[in-house]
Structure formats: C-alpha cells, structure tokens
Amino acid sequence: MTVSVIMGLLIQAAALAGVHLAIRGEWLRRPAALMLVVAVAFHGVTEVVQLAWPGRNFFRGYFGDQSAFDDWVLLVSGGIACYAAAYALIVVPSRCVKAPAHAASEPGLAGVPLPWLLALLLPLLVATWQGRGALQPLSPLAAEESPEAQGLMVGLANGLVVPLIAITAVVVLVRWGMRWLLPVLVVQALVLITAGTRSMIVFAAVLTLVGAAVHGLRPSRRQVAALTVLVAVSIAVISSTRAVAGREVFNADQGGTGRVEALIDGAAALREPGTRDVLLDDVVYRFDGNTFGAQVFVSLRGVGQPTGLVTVGNDLAMLVPSAITPDKIANRSLEQRSEEAYLARTHGLSQYVDWLPTILGTAIGYYGPVGMLLVALLFGAIMGAADRWVLRSLSTARAALAVGLAQGALLYGAGPQSVLTSLRETVTLTVLLASLAWLHRRRTTAVSVPVGGPVTVRQRPGHQADQGWRDLTSFSRSDLPVSTRSS
C-alpha cells in the first residue's frame, strides 16, 4: 500500500470521525450520513480488502498504471472529505434534535394500514417469484440484449419491492415492538433470496433498521449480531448458488421452482472446500468502486475529454414516465439511456462489464477533478438539508422519505442515475403512502359534538387513548377572545 493510498484512507477516516461527532453517532437515523459510510466502503475499505487478498479482483485486471490509481484514491478521498464537511456544516445546527420523542403521539409509517401495504407488496413478490419482477443487476449492454429484463412490472419491482418490504417490516416493529425484528428479517430474507440479488437482502435489512430508528426504535447488540449472521448466510447461499448453477438460474425467464431447487443445491455446496474461494472472490471485488473512476481519471489525463452535464440531462430525460413519453426508449441509443454506458464508450471501457461507477467515480467525468470536488460539496449540502427536513417531525411522508433517501444512499455504488431513479420512485411511494394514511385517518377518526352531549373521539391505533380528548378540552380562559373574558 503506497503513501498516497494511506493518506487517502486517513482522510476518509477523519471524514467519518467528523460526521460522527456532528450527528452524535445517530448513523441509522441519518440517510445522508449512511451514504458517507457506503462511499468509504467503496473507496476506502475495498483497498484494505485488496491488500489482504491480492489477485482475486478481476476488475483490477483492466487497470495497469498503479501510480495513477494511487492518485485517484487520494483524489476521491478528498471528494469524500468535501461531502462530509458540507454535510456536517448543514446538520450541526440541528443536531440537538434527538431521537423522536414525538413518536408516541405521531404514527409515522404506522399510520398506513398493514393490509393495504401487503396488497401493494404481494403482486411484486409474486412477479419476482415468477421471474417477471425484481432481477439481478446486469451490465448495460447485457440488459439491452435481454428483452425479459425490461417492462413495467420489472421496473416497478426493481424500484419498489425493497422499500415496500422494509416499510411493511417497520410498521410491524412500531406496532408490536422490536422483539419481532429477527422474525421479520428472516421472512424478508426467505422472500427476497429467490431474486438472486445479494444487495436486495442487505438493503431490506438496513432500510428496516433505518425506518425503526426514525421512530425511535433501536436493536439490541444481540439482535445486531444475529442480523449480521442472517445476512451473511443469505449472501453466501446466493453466491454459492451462482457458482453451482450459474447466474442464469436467476434470469428473467427462470421461474420460482427452478430457483428454489438451485438455492437448495447452493446451500448444500457451502460445505465443499472450493466454495470458500468463490465466496472470498465475491467479497473482494464486490465493493471495488475505484477501478471505474480511476480509468476515467486516467483517460482525462490523456486524450479523454470531460462530458459536461450531457449525461445528467439524459438521466433527467429518462426520469419522465413512459406514460408521458412512450418512445423515450425506442428513440434513444443505449448510451443516451445509460450514463454508465456513455462514460464507458467515451473513455474506452468495456460495456460488457457490470462496473461499479459510484457517484464520485461518475462525477469526475463531468468536469474533471475540480468538478468532482465541487459536485461533492454541493451534494453534501443538499443531502444535509434533506436530512434536516426529513427529521424535523415524524409523519408518514417524512418517514417514507427517510427510508427512500436511505435506499438512495445504499445505491451509491451504482452511480447518480440509479440514485435519481430511486428518488423518483421514493417520491411516488411517499405520495402513495401519505394518501393511504390520510384515507385511513378519515375512516377511523370520527369526531362528533352533539348539542348538549359529550364529545366522542375514536382514536386510530397506535395513539394515546386520551390524546384526542386532551386536544379538544385542554384550554384555559386566556384562550377565549378578549371580548368574552369578562362575561
């Protein structure tokens, strides 16, 4: 490990320490802080992993100039520090806002009826079981050549199944307590494992913890340890299944029965000696967010040219729903539809590789190193402002947005386009859940004031039984108009 890499790791560690002090250790309640953790994993922790197990990362076979790679690690560490500084400056004035003391009187996500959530979630899970829903990630060119990987249901399931299953779990935990955490997460893992995507299991577990933390609920150390084991076993089974049966078993044209049989074979293969090497190879390359950005950095040092905000414009155009622009896919090339493919073509990278472009690794392609640092500063400030607004109070909309922002943070490795798409789906889901909560309140809250009779209030579940009565009767003489006080 060179001096530049060591300096980069120290800068990243300092960024984590500074944000830890700014948020007073409330990592799960802060989606923007969670993004910093993910960025350090993709740009910092991965280098420690490469040092511990060299020669196992096939991504590094595409890169030859080690000195330029070291310079990139130092540069991206500076970008991480810029993000952390801007974020900390925004959130420090509001850090006195503790874990929600208002959770007892405000429903948050618990305001959405559980049966309605299940009605939204179950069709997506059934489609995923049948191979027509959430799918494993593919390179842009591989996805282009697979018609089954496209379509409305695939898009809905890929974007909504994880946050919906996490929000459903949060509702269970808020209503019945954290003792249900492990049973809920076991059900999550068993349901999502058939999709064959390791990140979905990790994301669902983390988003569940984030949603619980927003409502003032925290897991015990024993629960965290059990959760870690559960996630690790699920990931190992999926990796082993891919090694035994191939990734094709989780393709769009494969049904649920074949996937389950392959998963059983994969679980049985965990006892074989060669499986350990397969799992280790997956771990070593999976968080390598430096190779893509380093290659773009080297290209910009040579003959490559910055793209400006062309790809950002393409990303925003792709956010428009197909109902409004039905020809947006047919009339656009792959490079116009995929930011990763555009940068790969521009800088001579293979489009058959499922790269981990990351946000900062993509941002350097806009206006070079200085532009990347400015993007990091701006992005940190925006995320800090979003953090403050979301945590200002506990409502269905804000709690749903917190979960959605956390999903965007976990998608850091997929690049800005995936984060923007996640934001669109988050806004859609937030509006839907807030509407359902409002309808539920309209149905379950009845206030009637008969002439000469008592006030009757039927509270919705999860509220204090006498809260409505106190709101209607707790007034003093000073609350009356001035003209009536004397009488």
PDB file of N, CA and C in Angstrom, residues 27-111:
ATOM      1  N   TRP A  27     -26.168   7.221  13.256  1.00  0.00           N
ATOM      2  CA  TRP A  27     -25.947   6.865  11.857  1.00  0.00           C
ATOM      3  C   TRP A  27     -27.200   6.332  11.188  1.00  0.00           C
ATOM      4  N   LEU A  28     -27.976   5.534  11.888  1.00  0.00           N
ATOM      5  CA  LEU A  28     -29.147   4.930  11.265  1.00  0.00           C
ATOM      6  C   LEU A  28     -30.261   5.927  11.018  1.00  0.00           C
ATOM      7  N   ARG A  29     -30.320   6.991  11.792  1.00  0.00           N
ATOM      8  CA  ARG A  29     -31.359   7.999  11.594  1.00  0.00           C
ATOM      9  C   ARG A  29     -30.990   9.008  10.519  1.00  0.00           C
ATOM     10  N   ARG A  30     -29.770   8.940   9.996  1.00  0.00           N
ATOM     11  CA  ARG A  30     -29.288   9.951   9.060  1.00  0.00           C
ATOM     12  C   ARG A  30     -28.961   9.309   7.709  1.00  0.00           C
ATOM     13  N   PRO A  31     -29.881   9.342   6.744  1.00  0.00           N
ATOM     14  CA  PRO A  31     -29.606   8.723   5.442  1.00  0.00           C
ATOM     15  C   PRO A  31     -28.388   9.300   4.746  1.00  0.00           C
ATOM     16  N   ALA A  32     -28.156  10.615   4.847  1.00  0.00           N
ATOM     17  CA  ALA A  32     -27.001  11.223   4.186  1.00  0.00           C
ATOM     18  C   ALA A  32     -25.701  10.776   4.837  1.00  0.00           C
ATOM     19  N   ALA A  33     -25.714  10.566   6.144  1.00  0.00           N
ATOM     20  CA  ALA A  33     -24.527  10.036   6.810  1.00  0.00           C
ATOM     21  C   ALA A  33     -24.290   8.586   6.394  1.00  0.00           C
ATOM     22  N   LEU A  34     -25.371   7.858   6.179  1.00  0.00           N
ATOM     23  CA  LEU A  34     -25.246   6.483   5.703  1.00  0.00           C
ATOM     24  C   LEU A  34     -24.572   6.445   4.334  1.00  0.00           C
ATOM     25  N   MET A  35     -24.844   7.440   3.492  1.00  0.00           N
ATOM     26  CA  MET A  35     -24.190   7.497   2.184  1.00  0.00           C
ATOM     27  C   MET A  35     -22.682   7.670   2.342  1.00  0.00           C
ATOM     28  N   LEU A  36     -22.254   8.427   3.337  1.00  0.00           N
ATOM     29  CA  LEU A  36     -20.820   8.576   3.587  1.00  0.00           C
ATOM     30  C   LEU A  36     -20.193   7.238   3.940  1.00  0.00           C
ATOM     31  N   VAL A  37     -20.869   6.463   4.764  1.00  0.00           N
ATOM     32  CA  VAL A  37     -20.358   5.139   5.138  1.00  0.00           C
ATOM     33  C   VAL A  37     -20.211   4.252   3.908  1.00  0.00           C
ATOM     34  N   VAL A  38     -21.220   4.283   3.039  1.00  0.00           N
ATOM     35  CA  VAL A  38     -21.171   3.457   1.827  1.00  0.00           C
ATOM     36  C   VAL A  38     -20.042   3.923   0.917  1.00  0.00           C
ATOM     37  N   ALA A  39     -19.845   5.232   0.794  1.00  0.00           N
ATOM     38  CA  ALA A  39     -18.760   5.751  -0.035  1.00  0.00           C
ATOM     39  C   ALA A  39     -17.400   5.311   0.484  1.00  0.00           C
ATOM     40  N   VAL A  40     -17.226   5.328   1.787  1.00  0.00           N
ATOM     41  CA  VAL A  40     -15.955   4.875   2.369  1.00  0.00           C
ATOM     42  C   VAL A  40     -15.764   3.383   2.124  1.00  0.00           C
ATOM     43  N   ALA A  41     -16.849   2.614   2.162  1.00  0.00           N
ATOM     44  CA  ALA A  41     -16.727   1.181   1.877  1.00  0.00           C
ATOM     45  C   ALA A  41     -16.265   0.945   0.446  1.00  0.00           C
ATOM     46  N   PHE A  42     -16.804   1.707  -0.523  1.00  0.00           N
ATOM     47  CA  PHE A  42     -16.472   1.502  -1.926  1.00  0.00           C
ATOM     48  C   PHE A  42     -15.105   2.073  -2.308  1.00  0.00           C
ATOM     49  N   HIS A  43     -14.640   3.084  -1.602  1.00  0.00           N
ATOM     50  CA  HIS A  43     -13.387   3.733  -1.989  1.00  0.00           C
ATOM     51  C   HIS A  43     -12.245   3.530  -0.992  1.00  0.00           C
ATOM     52  N   GLY A  44     -12.564   3.141   0.236  1.00  0.00           N
ATOM     53  CA  GLY A  44     -11.528   3.001   1.244  1.00  0.00           C
ATOM     54  C   GLY A  44     -11.365   1.585   1.765  1.00  0.00           C
ATOM     55  N   VAL A  45     -12.445   1.029   2.307  1.00  0.00           N
ATOM     56  CA  VAL A  45     -12.376  -0.323   2.863  1.00  0.00           C
ATOM     57  C   VAL A  45     -11.954  -1.319   1.789  1.00  0.00           C
ATOM     58  N   THR A  46     -12.417  -1.089   0.564  1.00  0.00           N
ATOM     59  CA  THR A  46     -12.072  -2.014  -0.524  1.00  0.00           C
ATOM     60  C   THR A  46     -10.567  -2.109  -0.732  1.00  0.00           C
ATOM     61  N   GLU A  47      -9.809  -1.028  -0.498  1.00  0.00           N
ATOM     62  CA  GLU A  47      -8.358  -1.076  -0.678  1.00  0.00           C
ATOM     63  C   GLU A  47      -7.692  -1.927   0.401  1.00  0.00           C
ATOM     64  N   VAL A  48      -8.253  -1.900   1.603  1.00  0.00           N
ATOM     65  CA  VAL A  48      -7.744  -2.780   2.659  1.00  0.00           C
ATOM     66  C   VAL A  48      -8.011  -4.236   2.302  1.00  0.00           C
ATOM     67  N   VAL A  49      -9.186  -4.492   1.731  1.00  0.00           N
ATOM     68  CA  VAL A  49      -9.528  -5.854   1.307  1.00  0.00           C
ATOM     69  C   VAL A  49      -8.597  -6.325   0.194  1.00  0.00           C
ATOM     70  N   GLN A  50      -8.291  -5.429  -0.762  1.00  0.00           N
ATOM     71  CA  GLN A  50      -7.380  -5.809  -1.846  1.00  0.00           C
ATOM     72  C   GLN A  50      -6.002  -6.155  -1.310  1.00  0.00           C
ATOM     73  N   LEU A  51      -5.568  -5.419  -0.294  1.00  0.00           N
ATOM     74  CA  LEU A  51      -4.258  -5.694   0.307  1.00  0.00           C
ATOM     75  C   LEU A  51      -4.256  -7.037   1.032  1.00  0.00           C
ATOM     76  N   ALA A  52      -5.366  -7.361   1.677  1.00  0.00           N
ATOM     77  CA  ALA A  52      -5.437  -8.617   2.435  1.00  0.00           C
ATOM     78  C   ALA A  52      -5.519  -9.827   1.516  1.00  0.00           C
ATOM     79  N   TRP A  53      -6.227  -9.684   0.376  1.00  0.00           N
ATOM     80  CA  TRP A  53      -6.386 -10.816  -0.545  1.00  0.00           C
ATOM     81  C   TRP A  53      -6.066 -10.360  -1.972  1.00  0.00           C
ATOM     82  N   PRO A  54      -4.802 -10.209  -2.293  1.00  0.00           N
ATOM     83  CA  PRO A  54      -4.433  -9.711  -3.626  1.00  0.00           C
ATOM     84  C   PRO A  54      -4.707 -10.750  -4.719  1.00  0.00           C
ATOM     85  N   GLY A  55      -4.914 -10.252  -5.937  1.00  0.00           N
ATOM     86  CA  GLY A  55      -5.069 -11.126  -7.095  1.00  0.00           C
ATOM     87  C   GLY A  55      -6.423 -11.753  -7.259  1.00  0.00           C
ATOM     88  N   ARG A  56      -7.409 -11.375  -6.447  1.00  0.00           N
ATOM     89  CA  ARG A  56      -8.735 -12.001  -6.529  1.00  0.00           C
ATOM     90  C   ARG A  56      -9.775 -11.086  -7.167  1.00  0.00           C
ATOM     91  N   ASN A  57      -9.402  -9.878  -7.516  1.00  0.00           N
ATOM     92  CA  ASN A  57     -10.347  -8.911  -8.057  1.00  0.00           C
ATOM     93  C   ASN A  57     -10.150  -8.791  -9.560  1.00  0.00           C
ATOM     94  N   PHE A  58     -11.097  -9.310 -10.341  1.00  0.00           N
ATOM     95  CA  PHE A  58     -10.933  -9.279 -11.797  1.00  0.00           C
ATOM     96  C   PHE A  58     -11.052  -7.864 -12.340  1.00  0.00           C
ATOM     97  N   PHE A  59     -11.692  -6.940 -11.591  1.00  0.00           N
ATOM     98  CA  PHE A  59     -11.764  -5.554 -12.041  1.00  0.00           C
ATOM     99  C   PHE A  59     -10.362  -4.962 -12.238  1.00  0.00           C
ATOM    100  N   ARG A  60      -9.437  -5.312 -11.341  1.00  0.00           N
ATOM    101  CA  ARG A  60      -8.112  -4.702 -11.394  1.00  0.00           C
ATOM    102  C   ARG A  60      -7.322  -5.166 -12.610  1.00  0.00           C
ATOM    103  N   GLY A  61      -7.772  -6.225 -13.274  1.00  0.00           N
ATOM    104  CA  GLY A  61      -7.094  -6.666 -14.492  1.00  0.00           C
ATOM    105  C   GLY A  61      -7.263  -5.700 -15.649  1.00  0.00           C
ATOM    106  N   TYR A  62      -8.240  -4.778 -15.533  1.00  0.00           N
ATOM    107  CA  TYR A  62      -8.455  -3.787 -16.580  1.00  0.00           C
ATOM    108  C   TYR A  62      -7.594  -2.544 -16.374  1.00  0.00           C
ATOM    109  N   PHE A  63      -6.821  -2.511 -15.303  1.00  0.00           N
ATOM    110  CA  PHE A  63      -6.069  -1.299 -14.954  1.00  0.00           C
ATOM    111  C   PHE A  63      -4.594  -1.647 -14.789  1.00  0.00           C
ATOM    112  N   GLY A  64      -3.731  -0.822 -15.364  1.00  0.00           N
ATOM    113  CA  GLY A  64      -2.312  -1.150 -15.315  1.00  0.00           C
ATOM    114  C   GLY A  64      -1.432  -0.120 -14.644  1.00  0.00           C
ATOM    115  N   ASP A  65      -1.826   1.159 -14.631  1.00  0.00           N
ATOM    116  CA  ASP A  65      -0.980   2.237 -14.104  1.00  0.00           C
ATOM    117  C   ASP A  65      -1.240   2.413 -12.609  1.00  0.00           C
ATOM    118  N   GLN A  66      -0.386   1.811 -11.780  1.00  0.00           N
ATOM    119  CA  GLN A  66      -0.607   1.840 -10.339  1.00  0.00           C
ATOM    120  C   GLN A  66      -0.449   3.240  -9.763  1.00  0.00           C
ATOM    121  N   SER A  67       0.489   4.031 -10.289  1.00  0.00           N
ATOM    122  CA  SER A  67       0.693   5.378  -9.749  1.00  0.00           C
ATOM    123  C   SER A  67      -0.540   6.252  -9.981  1.00  0.00           C
ATOM    124  N   ALA A  68      -1.133   6.129 -11.185  1.00  0.00           N
ATOM    125  CA  ALA A  68      -2.355   6.883 -11.454  1.00  0.00           C
ATOM    126  C   ALA A  68      -3.498   6.396 -10.576  1.00  0.00           C
ATOM    127  N   PHE A  69      -3.540   5.106 -10.315  1.00  0.00           N
ATOM    128  CA  PHE A  69      -4.568   4.560  -9.443  1.00  0.00           C
ATOM    129  C   PHE A  69      -4.416   5.130  -8.036  1.00  0.00           C
ATOM    130  N   ASP A  70      -3.189   5.211  -7.535  1.00  0.00           N
ATOM    131  CA  ASP A  70      -2.957   5.779  -6.201  1.00  0.00           C
ATOM    132  C   ASP A  70      -3.387   7.239  -6.145  1.00  0.00           C
ATOM    133  N   ASP A  71      -3.112   7.985  -7.221  1.00  0.00           N
ATOM    134  CA  ASP A  71      -3.541   9.380  -7.272  1.00  0.00           C
ATOM    135  C   ASP A  71      -5.066   9.484  -7.224  1.00  0.00           C
ATOM    136  N   TRP A  72      -5.733   8.546  -7.902  1.00  0.00           N
ATOM    137  CA  TRP A  72      -7.192   8.549  -7.873  1.00  0.00           C
ATOM    138  C   TRP A  72      -7.721   8.309  -6.467  1.00  0.00           C
ATOM    139  N   VAL A  73      -7.143   7.363  -5.737  1.00  0.00           N
ATOM    140  CA  VAL A  73      -7.605   7.084  -4.374  1.00  0.00           C
ATOM    141  C   VAL A  73      -7.462   8.326  -3.502  1.00  0.00           C
ATOM    142  N   LEU A  74      -6.364   9.032  -3.653  1.00  0.00           N
ATOM    143  CA  LEU A  74      -6.171  10.262  -2.875  1.00  0.00           C
ATOM    144  C   LEU A  74      -7.192  11.320  -3.285  1.00  0.00           C
ATOM    145  N   LEU A  75      -7.441  11.440  -4.589  1.00  0.00           N
ATOM    146  CA  LEU A  75      -8.392  12.432  -5.078  1.00  0.00           C
ATOM    147  C   LEU A  75      -9.812  12.128  -4.602  1.00  0.00           C
ATOM    148  N   VAL A  76     -10.248  10.890  -4.731  1.00  0.00           N
ATOM    149  CA  VAL A  76     -11.613  10.558  -4.329  1.00  0.00           C
ATOM    150  C   VAL A  76     -11.775  10.670  -2.819  1.00  0.00           C
ATOM    151  N   SER A  77     -10.701  10.463  -2.075  1.00  0.00           N
ATOM    152  CA  SER A  77     -10.760  10.675  -0.626  1.00  0.00           C
ATOM    153  C   SER A  77     -10.996  12.148  -0.315  1.00  0.00           C
ATOM    154  N   GLY A  78     -10.393  13.035  -1.122  1.00  0.00           N
ATOM    155  CA  GLY A  78     -10.673  14.451  -0.969  1.00  0.00           C
ATOM    156  C   GLY A  78     -12.135  14.768  -1.266  1.00  0.00           C
ATOM    157  N   GLY A  79     -12.712  14.089  -2.279  1.00  0.00           N
ATOM    158  CA  GLY A  79     -14.131  14.271  -2.558  1.00  0.00           C
ATOM    159  C   GLY A  79     -15.003  13.816  -1.402  1.00  0.00           C
ATOM    160  N   ILE A  80     -14.640  12.711  -0.776  1.00  0.00           N
ATOM    161  CA  ILE A  80     -15.381  12.226   0.396  1.00  0.00           C
ATOM    162  C   ILE A  80     -15.293  13.236   1.531  1.00  0.00           C
ATOM    163  N   ALA A  81     -14.109  13.819   1.728  1.00  0.00           N
ATOM    164  CA  ALA A  81     -13.940  14.829   2.773  1.00  0.00           C
ATOM    165  C   ALA A  81     -14.793  16.066   2.478  1.00  0.00           C
ATOM    166  N   CYS A  82     -14.879  16.479   1.213  1.00  0.00           N
ATOM    167  CA  CYS A  82     -15.719  17.622   0.840  1.00  0.00           C
ATOM    168  C   CYS A  82     -17.186  17.338   1.143  1.00  0.00           C
ATOM    169  N   TYR A  83     -17.645  16.151   0.789  1.00  0.00           N
ATOM    170  CA  TYR A  83     -19.031  15.768   1.078  1.00  0.00           C
ATOM    171  C   TYR A  83     -19.286  15.805   2.589  1.00  0.00           C
ATOM    172  N   ALA A  84     -18.366  15.229   3.359  1.00  0.00           N
ATOM    173  CA  ALA A  84     -18.538  15.169   4.814  1.00  0.00           C
ATOM    174  C   ALA A  84     -18.550  16.562   5.433  1.00  0.00           C
ATOM    175  N   ALA A  85     -17.663  17.448   4.960  1.00  0.00           N
ATOM    176  CA  ALA A  85     -17.595  18.798   5.520  1.00  0.00           C
ATOM    177  C   ALA A  85     -18.875  19.574   5.242  1.00  0.00           C
ATOM    178  N   ALA A  86     -19.348  19.526   3.990  1.00  0.00           N
ATOM    179  CA  ALA A  86     -20.578  20.250   3.645  1.00  0.00           C
ATOM    180  C   ALA A  86     -21.767  19.696   4.420  1.00  0.00           C
ATOM    181  N   TYR A  87     -21.835  18.381   4.528  1.00  0.00           N
ATOM    182  CA  TYR A  87     -22.939  17.762   5.263  1.00  0.00           C
ATOM    183  C   TYR A  87     -22.910  18.147   6.742  1.00  0.00           C
ATOM    184  N   ALA A  88     -21.730  18.074   7.356  1.00  0.00           N
ATOM    185  CA  ALA A  88     -21.615  18.382   8.783  1.00  0.00           C
ATOM    186  C   ALA A  88     -21.989  19.828   9.071  1.00  0.00           C
ATOM    187  N   LEU A  89     -21.586  20.760   8.209  1.00  0.00           N
ATOM    188  CA  LEU A  89     -21.916  22.168   8.418  1.00  0.00           C
ATOM    189  C   LEU A  89     -23.424  22.406   8.367  1.00  0.00           C
ATOM    190  N   ILE A  90     -24.122  21.616   7.583  1.00  0.00           N
ATOM    191  CA  ILE A  90     -25.572  21.771   7.484  1.00  0.00           C
ATOM    192  C   ILE A  90     -26.286  21.166   8.687  1.00  0.00           C
ATOM    193  N   VAL A  91     -25.835  20.010   9.149  1.00  0.00           N
ATOM    194  CA  VAL A  91     -26.592  19.290  10.187  1.00  0.00           C
ATOM    195  C   VAL A  91     -26.216  19.689  11.594  1.00  0.00           C
ATOM    196  N   VAL A  92     -25.047  20.303  11.811  1.00  0.00           N
ATOM    197  CA  VAL A  92     -24.635  20.640  13.172  1.00  0.00           C
ATOM    198  C   VAL A  92     -25.647  21.530  13.877  1.00  0.00           C
ATOM    199  N   PRO A  93     -26.195  22.579  13.232  1.00  0.00           N
ATOM    200  CA  PRO A  93     -27.179  23.396  13.956  1.00  0.00           C
ATOM    201  C   PRO A  93     -28.404  22.640  14.419  1.00  0.00           C
ATOM    202  N   SER A  94     -28.716  21.504  13.803  1.00  0.00           N
ATOM    203  CA  SER A  94     -29.931  20.767  14.172  1.00  0.00           C
ATOM    204  C   SER A  94     -29.635  19.493  14.946  1.00  0.00           C
ATOM    205  N   ARG A  95     -28.376  19.294  15.361  1.00  0.00           N
ATOM    206  CA  ARG A  95     -28.071  18.010  15.990  1.00  0.00           C
ATOM    207  C   ARG A  95     -28.677  17.882  17.377  1.00  0.00           C
ATOM    208  N   CYS A  96     -29.172  18.995  17.921  1.00  0.00           N
ATOM    209  CA  CYS A  96     -29.805  18.909  19.228  1.00  0.00           C
ATOM    210  C   CYS A  96     -31.144  18.172  19.159  1.00  0.00           C
ATOM    211  N   VAL A  97     -31.649  17.963  17.951  1.00  0.00           N
ATOM    212  CA  VAL A  97     -32.905  17.217  17.786  1.00  0.00           C
ATOM    213  C   VAL A  97     -32.609  15.734  17.999  1.00  0.00           C
ATOM    214  N   LYS A  98     -33.074  15.208  19.095  1.00  0.00           N
ATOM    215  CA  LYS A  98     -32.777  13.827  19.457  1.00  0.00           C
ATOM    216  C   LYS A  98     -33.706  12.853  18.739  1.00  0.00           C
ATOM    217  N   ALA A  99     -33.486  11.564  19.065  1.00  0.00           N
ATOM    218  CA  ALA A  99     -34.392  10.538  18.543  1.00  0.00           C
ATOM    219  C   ALA A  99     -35.810  10.917  18.924  1.00  0.00           C
ATOM    220  N   PRO A 100     -36.750  10.704  18.061  1.00  0.00           N
ATOM    221  CA  PRO A 100     -38.065  11.338  18.145  1.00  0.00           C
ATOM    222  C   PRO A 100     -38.815  11.055  19.427  1.00  0.00           C
ATOM    223  N   ALA A 101     -38.895  12.094  20.278  1.00  0.00           N
ATOM    224  CA  ALA A 101     -39.712  11.974  21.475  1.00  0.00           C
ATOM    225  C   ALA A 101     -41.194  12.031  21.113  1.00  0.00           C
ATOM    226  N   HIS A 102     -41.490  12.537  19.890  1.00  0.00           N
ATOM    227  CA  HIS A 102     -42.877  12.645  19.452  1.00  0.00           C
ATOM    228  C   HIS A 102     -43.410  11.341  18.887  1.00  0.00           C
ATOM    229  N   ALA A 103     -42.593  10.269  18.902  1.00  0.00           N
ATOM    230  CA  ALA A 103     -43.025   9.022  18.274  1.00  0.00           C
ATOM    231  C   ALA A 103     -44.242   8.422  18.961  1.00  0.00           C
ATOM    232  N   ALA A 104     -44.416   8.741  20.256  1.00  0.00           N
ATOM    233  CA  ALA A 104     -45.548   8.152  20.976  1.00  0.00           C
ATOM    234  C   ALA A 104     -46.871   8.762  20.552  1.00  0.00           C
ATOM    235  N   SER A 105     -46.841  10.016  20.064  1.00  0.00           N
ATOM    236  CA  SER A 105     -48.085  10.677  19.716  1.00  0.00           C
ATOM    237  C   SER A 105     -48.277  10.845  18.220  1.00  0.00           C
ATOM    238  N   GLU A 106     -47.274  10.541  17.397  1.00  0.00           N
ATOM    239  CA  GLU A 106     -47.390  10.636  15.950  1.00  0.00           C
ATOM    240  C   GLU A 106     -47.185   9.257  15.342  1.00  0.00           C
ATOM    241  N   PRO A 107     -48.000   8.856  14.379  1.00  0.00           N
ATOM    242  CA  PRO A 107     -47.964   7.470  13.901  1.00  0.00           C
ATOM    243  C   PRO A 107     -46.813   7.165  12.970  1.00  0.00           C
ATOM    244  N   GLY A 108     -46.315   8.153  12.212  1.00  0.00           N
ATOM    245  CA  GLY A 108     -45.280   7.858  11.232  1.00  0.00           C
ATOM    246  C   GLY A 108     -45.781   6.842  10.219  1.00  0.00           C
ATOM    247  N   LEU A 109     -44.958   5.844   9.936  1.00  0.00           N
ATOM    248  CA  LEU A 109     -45.359   4.810   8.985  1.00  0.00           C
ATOM    249  C   LEU A 109     -46.467   3.923   9.517  1.00  0.00           C
ATOM    250  N   ALA A 110     -46.627   3.880  10.842  1.00  0.00           N
ATOM    251  CA  ALA A 110     -47.702   3.065  11.408  1.00  0.00           C
ATOM    252  C   ALA A 110     -49.080   3.612  11.057  1.00  0.00           C
ATOM    253  N   GLY A 111     -49.133   4.828  10.485  1.00  0.00           N
ATOM    254  CA  GLY A 111     -50.408   5.361  10.048  1.00  0.00           C
ATOM    255  C   GLY A 111     -50.947   4.708   8.791  1.00  0.00           C
TER     256      GLY A 111
END
